[in-house]
Short mmCIF file of C-alpha atoms and ligand atoms in Angstrom, two decimals:
data_model
loop_
_atom_site.label_atom_id
_atom_site.label_comp_id
_atom_site.label_asym_id
_atom_site.label_seq_id
_atom_site.Cartn_x
_atom_site.Cartn_y
_atom_site.Cartn_z
CA MET A 1 24.51 10.81 31.81
CA THR A 2 26.15 11.04 28.38
CA ASP A 3 24.06 10.45 25.27
CA LEU A 4 24.15 7.07 23.56
CA LYS A 5 25.66 7.42 20.10
CA GLY A 6 23.83 5.90 17.15
CA ALA A 7 24.46 5.33 13.44
CA LEU A 8 21.64 5.06 10.91
CA ILE A 9 21.84 2.93 7.76
CA GLY A 10 19.37 3.65 4.95
CA CYS A 11 18.48 7.30 4.33
CA GLY A 12 15.27 6.68 2.38
CA PHE A 13 11.57 7.53 2.60
CA PHE A 14 10.91 6.44 6.18
CA ALA A 15 14.34 7.13 7.70
CA VAL A 16 13.57 10.86 7.74
CA ASN A 17 10.99 10.17 10.46
CA GLN A 18 13.56 8.18 12.39
CA MET A 19 16.11 11.00 12.08
CA HIS A 20 13.53 13.50 13.41
CA GLY A 21 12.73 11.13 16.26
CA TRP A 22 16.41 10.76 17.21
CA ARG A 23 16.92 14.53 17.06
CA ASP A 24 14.18 14.97 19.68
CA ALA A 25 15.03 11.88 21.76
CA GLU A 26 16.39 12.26 25.27
CA GLY A 27 19.59 10.30 25.86
CA ALA A 28 20.70 9.47 22.31
CA ARG A 29 21.88 11.15 19.13
CA ILE A 30 22.90 10.05 15.64
CA VAL A 31 26.61 10.57 14.93
CA ALA A 32 26.96 8.83 11.55
CA ILE A 33 24.77 7.87 8.61
CA CYS A 34 25.11 5.48 5.70
CA ASP A 35 23.35 4.98 2.37
CA ARG A 36 24.70 3.41 -0.76
CA ASP A 37 22.90 6.16 -2.72
CA PRO A 38 25.09 9.31 -2.41
CA GLU A 39 22.17 11.67 -3.16
CA ARG A 40 20.02 10.31 -0.35
CA LEU A 41 23.02 10.33 1.96
CA LYS A 42 23.66 13.99 1.20
CA ALA A 43 20.00 15.01 1.57
CA VAL A 44 19.68 13.46 5.04
CA GLY A 45 23.20 14.48 6.10
CA ASP A 46 22.55 18.10 5.16
CA ALA A 47 19.03 18.20 6.63
CA PHE A 48 20.15 16.86 10.01
CA GLY A 49 23.71 18.25 10.13
CA ILE A 50 25.45 14.85 10.26
CA GLN A 51 29.08 15.09 9.11
CA ARG A 52 30.13 11.43 9.23
CA ARG A 53 28.67 9.94 6.04
CA TYR A 54 29.30 6.52 4.46
CA THR A 55 28.22 4.81 1.25
CA SER A 56 29.37 1.44 2.61
CA ALA A 57 28.11 -0.20 5.81
CA GLU A 58 31.40 -2.13 6.09
CA ASP A 59 33.31 1.17 6.24
CA LEU A 60 30.84 2.58 8.78
CA PHE A 61 31.34 -0.37 11.15
CA ALA A 62 35.10 -0.42 10.56
CA ASP A 63 35.32 3.20 11.76
CA GLY A 64 32.90 2.52 14.67
CA GLY A 65 32.45 5.11 17.42
CA PHE A 66 28.75 4.40 18.12
CA ASP A 67 26.78 2.35 20.67
CA PHE A 68 23.93 1.24 18.43
CA VAL A 69 22.87 1.08 14.79
CA ASP A 70 19.40 1.85 13.42
CA ILE A 71 18.82 -0.10 10.18
CA ALA A 72 16.19 1.63 8.03
CA THR A 73 16.79 -0.19 4.73
CA THR A 74 14.26 -2.42 2.96
CA VAL A 75 13.89 -6.07 3.88
CA GLY A 76 16.36 -7.68 1.45
CA SER A 77 19.37 -6.12 3.21
CA HIS A 78 18.23 -6.70 6.83
CA ARG A 79 19.93 -10.02 7.52
CA GLY A 80 23.33 -8.99 6.10
CA LEU A 81 23.34 -5.71 8.00
CA VAL A 82 22.13 -7.15 11.32
CA GLU A 83 24.75 -9.92 11.14
CA MET A 84 27.38 -7.29 10.34
CA ALA A 85 26.34 -5.30 13.42
CA ALA A 86 26.46 -8.46 15.56
CA ARG A 87 29.99 -9.24 14.31
CA HIS A 88 31.03 -5.75 15.41
CA GLY A 89 29.31 -6.13 18.80
CA VAL A 90 26.91 -3.23 18.12
CA ALA A 91 23.36 -3.14 19.58
CA THR A 92 20.87 -3.10 16.72
CA ILE A 93 17.45 -1.82 15.73
CA CYS A 94 16.07 -3.16 12.45
CA GLN A 95 13.00 -1.95 10.58
CA LYS A 96 10.08 -4.29 9.97
CA PRO A 97 9.59 -6.72 8.31
CA ILE A 98 12.48 -8.36 10.13
CA ALA A 99 13.41 -10.56 7.14
CA PRO A 100 12.07 -12.16 3.94
CA THR A 101 12.00 -15.66 5.50
CA MET A 102 11.75 -17.26 8.94
CA GLU A 103 15.16 -18.87 8.38
CA ASP A 104 16.74 -15.42 7.94
CA ALA A 105 14.84 -13.99 10.90
CA LYS A 106 16.00 -16.78 13.22
CA ALA A 107 19.59 -16.44 12.02
CA MET A 108 19.51 -12.70 12.84
CA VAL A 109 18.12 -13.29 16.34
CA SER A 110 20.69 -16.00 16.94
CA ALA A 111 23.63 -13.88 15.65
CA CYS A 112 22.72 -11.06 18.06
CA ALA A 113 22.21 -13.46 20.97
CA LYS A 114 25.60 -15.12 20.32
CA SER A 115 27.33 -11.73 20.25
CA GLY A 116 25.41 -10.60 23.33
CA VAL A 117 24.06 -7.48 21.61
CA ALA A 118 20.57 -6.08 22.13
CA PHE A 119 18.31 -6.45 19.09
CA MET A 120 14.97 -4.66 18.60
CA VAL A 121 12.68 -4.70 15.58
CA HIS A 122 11.21 -1.26 14.82
CA GLU A 123 7.65 -2.55 15.23
CA ASN A 124 6.10 0.79 16.09
CA PHE A 125 2.31 0.44 15.62
CA ARG A 126 1.82 -0.98 19.12
CA TRP A 127 3.43 2.27 20.35
CA GLN A 128 0.71 4.43 18.77
CA SER A 129 -1.09 6.26 21.56
CA PRO A 130 -4.61 5.15 20.43
CA ILE A 131 -3.45 1.51 20.67
CA ARG A 132 -1.91 2.21 24.10
CA ALA A 133 -5.26 3.73 25.15
CA VAL A 134 -7.07 0.54 24.10
CA LYS A 135 -4.62 -1.57 26.13
CA ALA A 136 -4.99 0.69 29.17
CA ALA A 137 -8.81 0.50 28.99
CA ILE A 138 -8.71 -3.32 28.84
CA ASP A 139 -6.15 -3.50 31.67
CA SER A 140 -8.40 -1.28 33.82
CA GLY A 141 -10.90 -4.15 33.87
CA ALA A 142 -13.72 -1.91 32.56
CA ILE A 143 -14.93 -4.40 29.94
CA GLY A 144 -14.16 -7.54 31.97
CA GLU A 145 -12.66 -10.64 30.42
CA VAL A 146 -12.00 -10.18 26.71
CA PHE A 147 -13.37 -12.95 24.48
CA TRP A 148 -13.31 -11.41 20.97
CA GLY A 149 -11.50 -8.68 19.09
CA ARG A 150 -10.87 -7.08 15.73
CA VAL A 151 -7.89 -5.10 14.43
CA SER A 152 -8.77 -3.40 11.17
CA PHE A 153 -6.82 -1.25 8.69
CA ARG A 154 -8.77 -0.45 5.52
CA SER A 155 -7.69 2.34 3.20
CA GLY A 156 -7.43 3.52 -0.40
CA TYR A 157 -4.36 5.72 0.26
CA ASP A 158 -1.68 5.72 -2.44
CA VAL A 159 1.28 4.24 -0.58
CA PHE A 160 3.05 3.41 -3.86
CA SER A 161 4.12 6.95 -4.70
CA GLY A 162 6.27 7.22 -1.56
CA GLN A 163 7.25 3.55 -1.44
CA PRO A 164 7.31 2.30 -5.07
CA TYR A 165 8.87 -1.06 -4.08
CA LEU A 166 5.54 -1.98 -2.43
CA ALA A 167 3.98 -2.36 -5.89
CA THR A 168 6.57 -4.81 -7.18
CA GLY A 169 6.99 -7.53 -4.54
CA LYS A 170 5.21 -10.90 -4.73
CA ARG A 171 4.11 -10.24 -1.15
CA PHE A 172 2.50 -6.92 -0.28
CA ILE A 173 -0.07 -6.07 2.34
CA ILE A 174 0.45 -8.79 4.96
CA GLU A 175 4.24 -8.38 4.92
CA ASP A 176 4.15 -4.58 4.81
CA LEU A 177 1.12 -3.44 6.82
CA GLY A 178 -0.67 -6.54 8.09
CA ILE A 179 2.48 -7.31 10.06
CA HIS A 180 1.73 -4.25 12.23
CA ALA A 181 -1.93 -5.22 12.70
CA LEU A 182 -0.91 -8.79 13.58
CA ASP A 183 1.59 -7.43 16.12
CA VAL A 184 -1.13 -5.22 17.63
CA ALA A 185 -3.37 -8.32 17.91
CA ARG A 186 -0.57 -10.12 19.81
CA TYR A 187 0.03 -7.07 22.01
CA ILE A 188 -3.65 -6.75 22.94
CA PHE A 189 -4.94 -10.35 22.86
CA GLY A 190 -1.79 -12.41 23.53
CA ASP A 191 0.17 -14.85 21.38
CA ALA A 192 -1.70 -16.82 18.75
CA THR A 193 -1.65 -20.55 18.12
CA ALA A 194 -3.28 -20.76 14.68
CA VAL A 195 -4.30 -18.59 11.72
CA THR A 196 -6.81 -18.94 8.91
CA ALA A 197 -6.27 -16.38 6.15
CA ARG A 198 -7.69 -15.29 2.81
CA THR A 199 -5.98 -12.84 0.45
CA ARG A 200 -6.86 -11.05 -2.74
CA ARG A 201 -5.35 -8.62 -5.23
CA VAL A 202 -7.80 -5.93 -6.35
CA ASN A 203 -5.40 -3.35 -7.83
CA PRO A 204 -4.21 -4.80 -11.19
CA ALA A 205 -1.18 -2.49 -11.25
CA ILE A 206 0.61 -4.21 -8.37
CA ALA A 207 2.21 -7.65 -8.01
CA GLY A 208 1.15 -8.70 -4.51
CA GLU A 209 -2.06 -9.02 -2.50
CA ASP A 210 -3.69 -5.79 -1.36
CA VAL A 211 -6.51 -7.30 0.72
CA ALA A 212 -6.11 -9.82 3.55
CA THR A 213 -8.42 -11.25 6.21
CA MET A 214 -6.98 -13.31 9.05
CA LEU A 215 -8.75 -15.21 11.82
CA LEU A 216 -6.52 -15.81 14.86
CA ASP A 217 -6.89 -18.30 17.70
CA HIS A 218 -5.09 -16.88 20.73
CA ASP A 219 -3.48 -18.82 23.59
CA GLY A 220 -5.98 -17.64 26.20
CA GLY A 221 -9.05 -18.62 24.13
CA ILE A 222 -9.67 -15.20 22.53
CA THR A 223 -10.65 -15.19 18.85
CA SER A 224 -9.60 -12.17 16.81
CA LEU A 225 -10.08 -10.94 13.29
CA VAL A 226 -7.27 -8.98 11.66
CA ASP A 227 -8.23 -7.40 8.35
CA CYS A 228 -6.36 -5.03 6.11
CA SER A 229 -6.86 -3.51 2.68
CA TYR A 230 -5.34 -0.89 0.40
CA ALA A 231 -8.23 -1.29 -2.05
CA THR A 232 -10.95 0.26 0.13
CA LYS A 233 -12.24 3.61 -1.07
CA LEU A 234 -14.11 5.27 1.78
CA PRO A 235 -15.84 8.66 1.89
CA ILE A 236 -13.28 9.93 4.41
CA GLU A 237 -9.85 8.36 3.93
CA PRO A 238 -8.74 6.87 7.27
CA PHE A 239 -5.03 6.34 6.50
CA PRO A 240 -3.12 5.44 8.62
CA GLU A 241 -5.59 4.67 11.40
CA THR A 242 -5.87 1.20 12.89
CA LEU A 243 -9.42 0.64 14.15
CA MET A 244 -10.33 -1.80 16.90
CA GLU A 245 -13.31 -3.61 18.34
CA VAL A 246 -13.07 -5.56 21.58
CA ASP A 247 -15.86 -7.45 23.34
CA GLY A 248 -15.52 -8.42 27.00
CA SER A 249 -17.68 -10.14 29.61
CA LYS A 250 -18.69 -6.78 31.17
CA GLY A 251 -18.66 -4.40 28.22
CA THR A 252 -17.24 -3.40 24.88
CA LEU A 253 -14.64 -1.09 23.45
CA ARG A 254 -14.58 0.55 20.02
CA LEU A 255 -11.72 2.58 18.51
CA THR A 256 -13.33 4.25 15.51
CA GLN A 257 -12.23 6.53 12.70
CA GLY A 258 -11.16 9.98 13.85
CA TYR A 259 -9.40 8.54 16.91
CA HIS A 260 -12.58 8.12 18.94
CA LEU A 261 -12.44 5.60 21.76
CA ALA A 262 -15.74 4.42 23.25
CA VAL A 263 -15.65 2.20 26.32
CA HIS A 264 -19.07 0.83 27.18
CA SER A 265 -19.40 -0.68 30.63
CA LYS A 266 -22.08 -0.97 33.36
CA GLY A 267 -24.67 0.65 31.13
CA ALA A 268 -22.60 3.81 30.53
CA THR A 269 -20.35 4.82 27.65
CA LYS A 270 -17.16 6.81 28.13
CA LEU A 271 -16.03 8.63 24.98
CA THR A 272 -12.44 9.84 24.67
CA ASN A 273 -10.55 11.56 21.87
CA VAL A 274 -7.28 9.62 21.60
CA GLU A 275 -5.79 11.44 18.61
CA PRO A 276 -2.01 11.48 18.96
CA PRO A 277 -0.28 14.85 19.19
CA ALA A 278 1.26 16.10 15.94
CA LEU A 279 4.93 16.54 16.79
CA SER A 280 6.68 19.69 15.53
CA TRP A 281 8.01 17.79 12.49
CA ALA A 282 4.83 15.81 11.80
CA SER A 283 3.17 15.69 8.38
CA PRO A 284 -0.50 14.67 8.83
CA PRO A 285 -1.99 12.15 8.20
CA TRP A 286 1.30 10.43 9.14
CA HIS A 287 1.40 12.01 12.64
CA ASN A 288 0.00 8.87 14.24
CA ILE A 289 2.84 6.73 12.89
CA GLN A 290 5.39 9.50 13.43
CA GLU A 291 4.58 9.81 17.13
CA SER A 292 5.02 6.05 17.53
CA VAL A 293 8.50 6.31 15.98
CA ALA A 294 9.53 8.77 18.67
CA LEU A 295 7.99 6.57 21.40
CA ILE A 296 9.66 3.33 20.31
CA GLN A 297 13.02 5.11 20.05
CA GLN A 298 12.67 6.42 23.62
CA HIS A 299 11.78 2.88 24.72
CA TRP A 300 14.97 1.59 23.03
CA ILE A 301 17.12 4.15 24.85
CA GLU A 302 15.59 3.20 28.21
CA ALA A 303 15.87 -0.54 27.56
CA LEU A 304 19.47 -0.29 26.35
CA ARG A 305 20.53 1.79 29.34
CA ALA A 306 18.79 -0.57 31.78
CA GLY A 307 20.11 -3.72 30.04
CA ARG A 308 16.46 -4.84 29.56
CA GLU A 309 15.07 -6.70 26.54
CA PRO A 310 12.99 -4.24 24.49
CA ASP A 311 9.28 -5.08 24.12
CA THR A 312 9.64 -5.73 20.38
CA SER A 313 12.98 -7.55 20.59
CA GLY A 314 14.04 -9.75 17.69
CA ARG A 315 13.08 -12.75 19.82
CA ASP A 316 9.58 -11.37 20.44
CA ASN A 317 9.20 -10.37 16.81
CA LEU A 318 9.67 -13.96 15.61
CA GLU A 319 6.14 -14.55 16.94
CA THR A 320 4.79 -11.66 14.88
CA PHE A 321 6.71 -12.74 11.80
CA ALA A 322 5.40 -16.29 12.29
CA LEU A 323 1.89 -14.86 11.96
CA VAL A 324 2.88 -13.34 8.62
CA GLU A 325 4.34 -16.62 7.38
CA ALA A 326 1.38 -18.62 8.66
CA SER A 327 -1.07 -16.22 7.00
CA TYR A 328 0.59 -16.57 3.58
CA LEU A 329 0.70 -20.36 3.97
CA SER A 330 -2.92 -20.50 5.07
CA ALA A 331 -4.08 -18.37 2.14
CA ALA A 332 -2.03 -20.40 -0.35
CA GLU A 333 -3.26 -23.78 0.88
CA GLY A 334 -6.77 -22.79 2.00
CA ARG A 335 -6.38 -24.30 5.46
CA THR A 336 -5.81 -23.31 9.06
CA VAL A 337 -2.10 -23.15 9.88
CA SER A 338 -0.72 -23.77 13.34
CA LEU A 339 2.02 -21.33 14.39
CA ALA A 340 4.15 -24.33 15.42
CA GLU A 341 4.41 -25.23 11.70
CA VAL A 342 6.25 -22.04 10.83
CA LEU A 343 8.19 -21.22 14.02
P1 NAD B 401 13.53 3.30 0.79
O1 NAD B 401 13.79 2.41 -0.38
O2 NAD B 401 12.92 4.64 0.53
O3 NAD B 401 14.89 3.56 1.58
C1 NAD B 401 15.82 2.56 1.84
C2 NAD B 401 17.20 3.17 1.70
O4 NAD B 401 18.16 2.18 2.10
C3 NAD B 401 17.56 3.56 0.26
O5 NAD B 401 17.98 4.92 0.24
C4 NAD B 401 18.69 2.61 -0.12
O6 NAD B 401 19.66 3.21 -0.97
C5 NAD B 401 19.28 2.27 1.24
N1 NAD B 401 19.96 0.96 1.29
C6 NAD B 401 19.46 -0.24 0.94
N2 NAD B 401 20.37 -1.22 1.19
C7 NAD B 401 21.46 -0.60 1.71
C8 NAD B 401 22.72 -1.07 2.17
N3 NAD B 401 23.03 -2.37 2.15
N4 NAD B 401 23.60 -0.17 2.65
C9 NAD B 401 23.29 1.14 2.68
N5 NAD B 401 22.11 1.64 2.25
C10 NAD B 401 21.21 0.79 1.78
O7 NAD B 401 12.66 2.45 1.79
P2 NAD B 401 11.67 3.00 2.95
O8 NAD B 401 10.33 3.22 2.36
O9 NAD B 401 12.34 4.10 3.68
O10 NAD B 401 11.56 1.70 3.85
C11 NAD B 401 12.63 1.27 4.64
C12 NAD B 401 12.10 0.26 5.66
O11 NAD B 401 11.21 0.94 6.52
C13 NAD B 401 11.32 -0.90 5.04
O12 NAD B 401 11.69 -2.10 5.68
C14 NAD B 401 9.86 -0.55 5.32
O13 NAD B 401 9.03 -1.69 5.49
C15 NAD B 401 9.99 0.21 6.61
N6 NAD B 401 8.89 1.15 6.89
C16 NAD B 401 8.40 1.13 8.14
C17 NAD B 401 7.37 1.96 8.49
C18 NAD B 401 6.86 1.91 9.90
O14 NAD B 401 5.89 2.55 10.25
N7 NAD B 401 7.51 1.16 10.76
C19 NAD B 401 6.81 2.82 7.54
C20 NAD B 401 7.36 2.82 6.25
C21 NAD B 401 8.41 1.98 5.94
O1 89Y B 402 5.37 0.53 4.97
C1 89Y B 402 4.19 0.71 5.72
C2 89Y B 402 4.29 0.79 7.16
O2 89Y B 402 5.06 0.16 7.84
O3 89Y B 402 3.35 1.66 7.64
C3 89Y B 402 2.58 2.20 6.59
C4 89Y B 402 3.41 1.95 5.35
O4 89Y B 402 4.24 3.07 5.15
C5 89Y B 402 2.62 1.73 4.08
O5 89Y B 402 1.82 0.59 4.19
#
């Protein structure tokens, strides 16, 4: 079977991981790249040997010659670029967060649906192998019926040096990182119906909130706590590990720092090391995230070939983005917000 051909827009900080992932992927390759910054375009083009280079997305789509586009720009450009791809009938992947507002996010999903093109949000944390291991342990029935859970990401890592824009936005941790933890909560515990959130800014040098705590009511009656912080200085820095606690009717599960998974059931505890492999191009401590980039890309290739909706399709991601919107609204108004209010 011939490889799917892809184009990547946005050759910045994170796109390098995506380019590595595509280089290793089976069944797809990147044939063209685009960035409005000529220096970034050259750096990525030279590093990955891509000859077709564009500083304008319009020109890229006008020339065509690819089956899908991978949009790795920051949030402000997502809607315009996804709608452009839909107009050209090109299947689309877009980085998280899908959009700055729910109105934009819905318009993007609708544009792709109207054009009949596949649309996936690059929501990769649920593809991390430790998170997959948690899901597999729950699905095995070992801890029985789940009634409570926690998804926790607490760190003091300096994310601002690599991603300076994170320090300047009115919104920070929920939109940037909490969005992943909220998606993991949906993936593990099911869709949520309501959120109660509290936020706080500890670091005076940034504009947005760097601490958030969210209480979720899930459809099936599970209660979960999703908490994230970039103001937490621990003796051993855990970035970028997502930790989990799950209580079930027959046992418990704990994913603790250092990628240790403990499943306690029937009076015995099974300990497993679920550290993801460091791929050849990995740069620890990012290897956890980097592996999930490769896995979500492989999922996209399989879904596109099979004509199946990807797990983190735009449609699915509206539910995750609704949790972001509901969390900000809840924190601003000091009340519980029903997801129906923001969807
Ligand atoms: P960045 O600012 O380093 O890179 C973005 C690039 O896009 C820049 O080079 C910019 O010139 C280019 N660009 C912007 N608008 C464009 C347009 N209209 N046409 C062509 N080029 C354009 O940003 P980043 O840190 O690489 O983040 C990109 C996205 O990736 C963000 O949405 C961020 O949230 C996301 N991200 C995801 C993960 C993850 O694990 N999924 C991790 C980090 C960042
Ligand atoms: O942008 C963020 C993401 O998606 O994963 C980690 C990150 O790079 C910094 O919070």
